[in-house]
Tab-separated table of C-alpha atoms and ligand atoms in Angstrom:
chain	number	residue	atom	x	y	z
E	1	MET	CA	-34.464	9.431	3.518
E	2	ASP	CA	-31.875	6.842	4.433
E	3	CYS	CA	-31.965	4.927	1.163
E	4	LEU	CA	-28.782	3.707	-0.559
E	5	PHE	CA	-30.127	4.021	-4.107
E	6	CYS	CA	-31.665	7.464	-3.426
E	7	LYS	CA	-28.157	8.520	-2.336
E	8	ILE	CA	-26.620	6.997	-5.480
E	9	ALA	CA	-29.298	8.736	-7.597
E	10	ALA	CA	-28.448	12.039	-5.892
E	11	GLY	CA	-24.716	11.520	-6.461
E	12	GLU	CA	-24.040	11.430	-2.710
E	13	ILE	CA	-22.578	7.936	-3.128
E	14	PRO	CA	-20.481	7.416	-6.262
E	15	SER	CA	-21.363	4.861	-8.915
E	16	ARG	CA	-20.122	3.839	-12.335
E	17	LYS	CA	-22.864	5.309	-14.491
E	18	ALA	CA	-24.155	3.630	-17.638
E	19	TYR	CA	-26.976	6.095	-18.397
E	20	GLU	CA	-28.540	9.063	-16.661
E	21	ASP	CA	-31.233	11.620	-17.310
E	22	ASP	CA	-33.537	13.688	-15.128
E	23	LYS	CA	-35.800	10.709	-14.327
E	24	ILE	CA	-33.650	7.570	-14.145
E	25	LEU	CA	-30.122	6.335	-13.485
E	26	ALA	CA	-28.415	3.185	-14.758
E	27	PHE	CA	-25.212	2.150	-13.002
E	28	TRP	CA	-22.968	-0.901	-12.831
E	29	ASP	CA	-23.628	-3.338	-9.994
E	30	ILE	CA	-20.885	-3.354	-7.338
E	31	ALA	CA	-20.946	-7.176	-7.145
E	32	PRO	CA	-21.601	-8.257	-10.731
E	33	GLN	CA	-23.220	-11.635	-11.346
E	34	ALA	CA	-22.587	-11.538	-15.113
E	35	PRO	CA	-20.008	-9.826	-17.367
E	36	VAL	CA	-22.577	-7.052	-17.818
E	37	HIS	CA	-24.647	-6.302	-14.704
E	38	ILE	CA	-26.320	-2.918	-14.676
E	39	LEU	CA	-29.028	-1.636	-12.324
E	40	VAL	CA	-31.685	0.771	-13.575
E	41	ILE	CA	-33.529	2.864	-10.994
E	42	PRO	CA	-36.090	5.641	-10.926
E	43	LYS	CA	-34.670	8.754	-9.248
E	44	THR	CA	-37.870	8.977	-7.229
E	45	HIS	CA	-38.133	6.536	-4.330
E	46	ILE	CA	-40.373	3.512	-4.905
E	47	GLU	CA	-39.687	0.706	-2.450
E	48	SER	CA	-40.227	-2.224	-4.811
E	49	MET	CA	-42.539	-3.533	-7.513
E	50	ASN	CA	-45.202	-3.570	-4.777
E	51	GLY	CA	-44.947	0.218	-4.631
E	52	VAL	CA	-45.878	0.684	-8.297
E	53	ASN	CA	-49.323	2.239	-8.723
E	54	ALA	CA	-51.437	4.319	-11.103
E	55	GLU	CA	-49.666	7.513	-9.976
E	56	ASN	CA	-46.073	6.371	-10.553
E	57	SER	CA	-46.220	3.581	-13.145
E	58	LYS	CA	-45.174	5.913	-15.983
E	59	ILE	CA	-41.611	5.794	-14.676
E	60	VAL	CA	-41.618	2.009	-15.022
E	61	ALA	CA	-42.732	2.301	-18.637
E	62	TYR	CA	-40.033	4.929	-19.160
E	63	ILE	CA	-37.356	2.623	-17.714
E	64	PHE	CA	-38.459	-0.130	-20.083
E	65	GLU	CA	-38.319	2.300	-23.009
E	66	LYS	CA	-34.687	3.042	-22.128
E	67	ILE	CA	-33.465	-0.481	-21.331
E	68	PRO	CA	-32.863	-1.530	-24.984
E	69	GLN	CA	-30.527	1.424	-25.525
E	70	ILE	CA	-28.742	0.915	-22.197
E	71	ALA	CA	-28.223	-2.761	-23.102
E	72	ALA	CA	-27.031	-1.904	-26.617
E	73	ASP	CA	-24.605	0.698	-25.277
E	74	ALA	CA	-23.192	-1.988	-22.947
E	75	GLY	CA	-22.536	-4.175	-25.993
E	76	LEU	CA	-25.308	-6.715	-25.407
E	77	LYS	CA	-25.844	-7.735	-29.021
E	78	ASN	CA	-27.027	-11.289	-28.336
E	79	GLY	CA	-29.649	-10.597	-25.698
E	80	TYR	CA	-29.941	-10.030	-21.982
E	81	ARG	CA	-32.135	-10.748	-18.977
E	82	VAL	CA	-34.043	-8.182	-16.893
E	83	ILE	CA	-34.852	-9.061	-13.271
E	84	SER	CA	-36.544	-7.172	-10.450
E	85	ASN	CA	-36.438	-8.849	-7.063
E	86	CYS	CA	-39.472	-7.944	-4.949
E	87	GLY	CA	-39.395	-8.681	-1.249
E	88	LYS	CA	-37.761	-11.229	0.993
E	89	ASP	CA	-38.464	-14.450	-0.886
E	90	ALA	CA	-37.004	-12.958	-4.071
E	91	GLY	CA	-33.889	-11.779	-2.243
E	92	GLN	CA	-34.449	-8.030	-2.548
E	93	THR	CA	-31.683	-6.428	-0.484
E	94	VAL	CA	-32.092	-2.757	-1.416
E	95	PRO	CA	-35.607	-1.386	-0.834
E	96	HIS	CA	-35.625	0.991	-3.827
E	97	LEU	CA	-37.152	-0.333	-7.061
E	98	HIS	CA	-34.448	-1.494	-9.453
E	99	PHE	CA	-34.139	-3.583	-12.574
E	100	HIS	CA	-31.078	-5.750	-13.101
E	101	ILE	CA	-29.843	-5.966	-16.703
E	102	LEU	CA	-27.713	-9.097	-16.975
E	103	GLY	CA	-25.824	-10.228	-20.042
E	104	GLY	CA	-22.581	-10.954	-21.798
E	105	VAL	CA	-22.873	-14.682	-21.145
E	106	THR	CA	-25.211	-17.457	-22.260
E	107	MET	CA	-27.515	-18.008	-19.289
E	108	ASP	CA	-29.276	-21.152	-18.124
E	109	ALA	CA	-32.863	-21.563	-19.290
E	110	GLY	CA	-34.011	-21.959	-15.692
E	111	MET	CA	-34.630	-18.680	-13.937
E	112	ILE	CA	-34.556	-19.955	-10.365
E	113	LYS	CA	-32.319	-22.521	-8.774
F	201	5GP	P1	-31.310	-6.826	-4.978
F	201	5GP	O1	-30.620	-7.950	-4.232
F	201	5GP	O2	-31.998	-5.885	-4.021
F	201	5GP	O3	-32.205	-7.289	-6.098
F	201	5GP	O4	-30.173	-6.041	-5.715
F	201	5GP	C1	-29.371	-5.095	-5.099
F	201	5GP	C2	-28.110	-5.017	-5.900
F	201	5GP	O5	-27.448	-3.826	-5.543
F	201	5GP	C3	-27.135	-6.171	-5.678
F	201	5GP	O6	-26.883	-6.834	-6.903
F	201	5GP	C4	-25.887	-5.470	-5.104
F	201	5GP	O7	-24.677	-6.032	-5.556
F	201	5GP	C5	-26.068	-4.045	-5.575
F	201	5GP	N1	-25.464	-3.039	-4.700
F	201	5GP	C6	-25.577	-2.969	-3.341
F	201	5GP	N2	-24.932	-1.882	-2.882
F	201	5GP	C7	-24.396	-1.255	-3.966
F	201	5GP	C8	-23.616	-0.073	-4.123
F	201	5GP	O8	-23.280	0.636	-3.167
F	201	5GP	N3	-23.247	0.265	-5.385
F	201	5GP	C9	-23.606	-0.491	-6.478
F	201	5GP	N4	-23.169	-0.073	-7.676
F	201	5GP	N5	-24.343	-1.607	-6.359
F	201	5GP	C10	-24.750	-1.983	-5.124
F	202	ZN	ZN1	-34.729	5.244	-2.457
């Protein structure tokens, strides 16, 4: 499949890894929007939040189990924000489910412009 994040998950395209196991990969965003900007992806292809269903939702729970440790390992002692853009209006540019971990700066209370 011609999917950028599937290729990153497979190691075919290099990334700066923050965490990896057999099910998920966390890697640093190539165009960071905060001092810490890490993407967490399932290694299996799910196109977006709209592709989450009863068969594959365990991987989403697993990602959320791991996010606190990934954030702590990145030094995010004072908190962080987790975002998943779904579809065109949200600005999703890579059609493989991913969760942005953003931190290392005090963010505005507003979550959209
Ligand atoms: P989206 O806009 O779909 O929510 O997020 C996609 C993210 O992937 C963007 O923040 C973008 O900077 C990041 N990105 C796109 N291509 C690459 C890449 O080849 N490597 C890494 N590490 N990040 C990428
Ligand atoms: Zn994919």
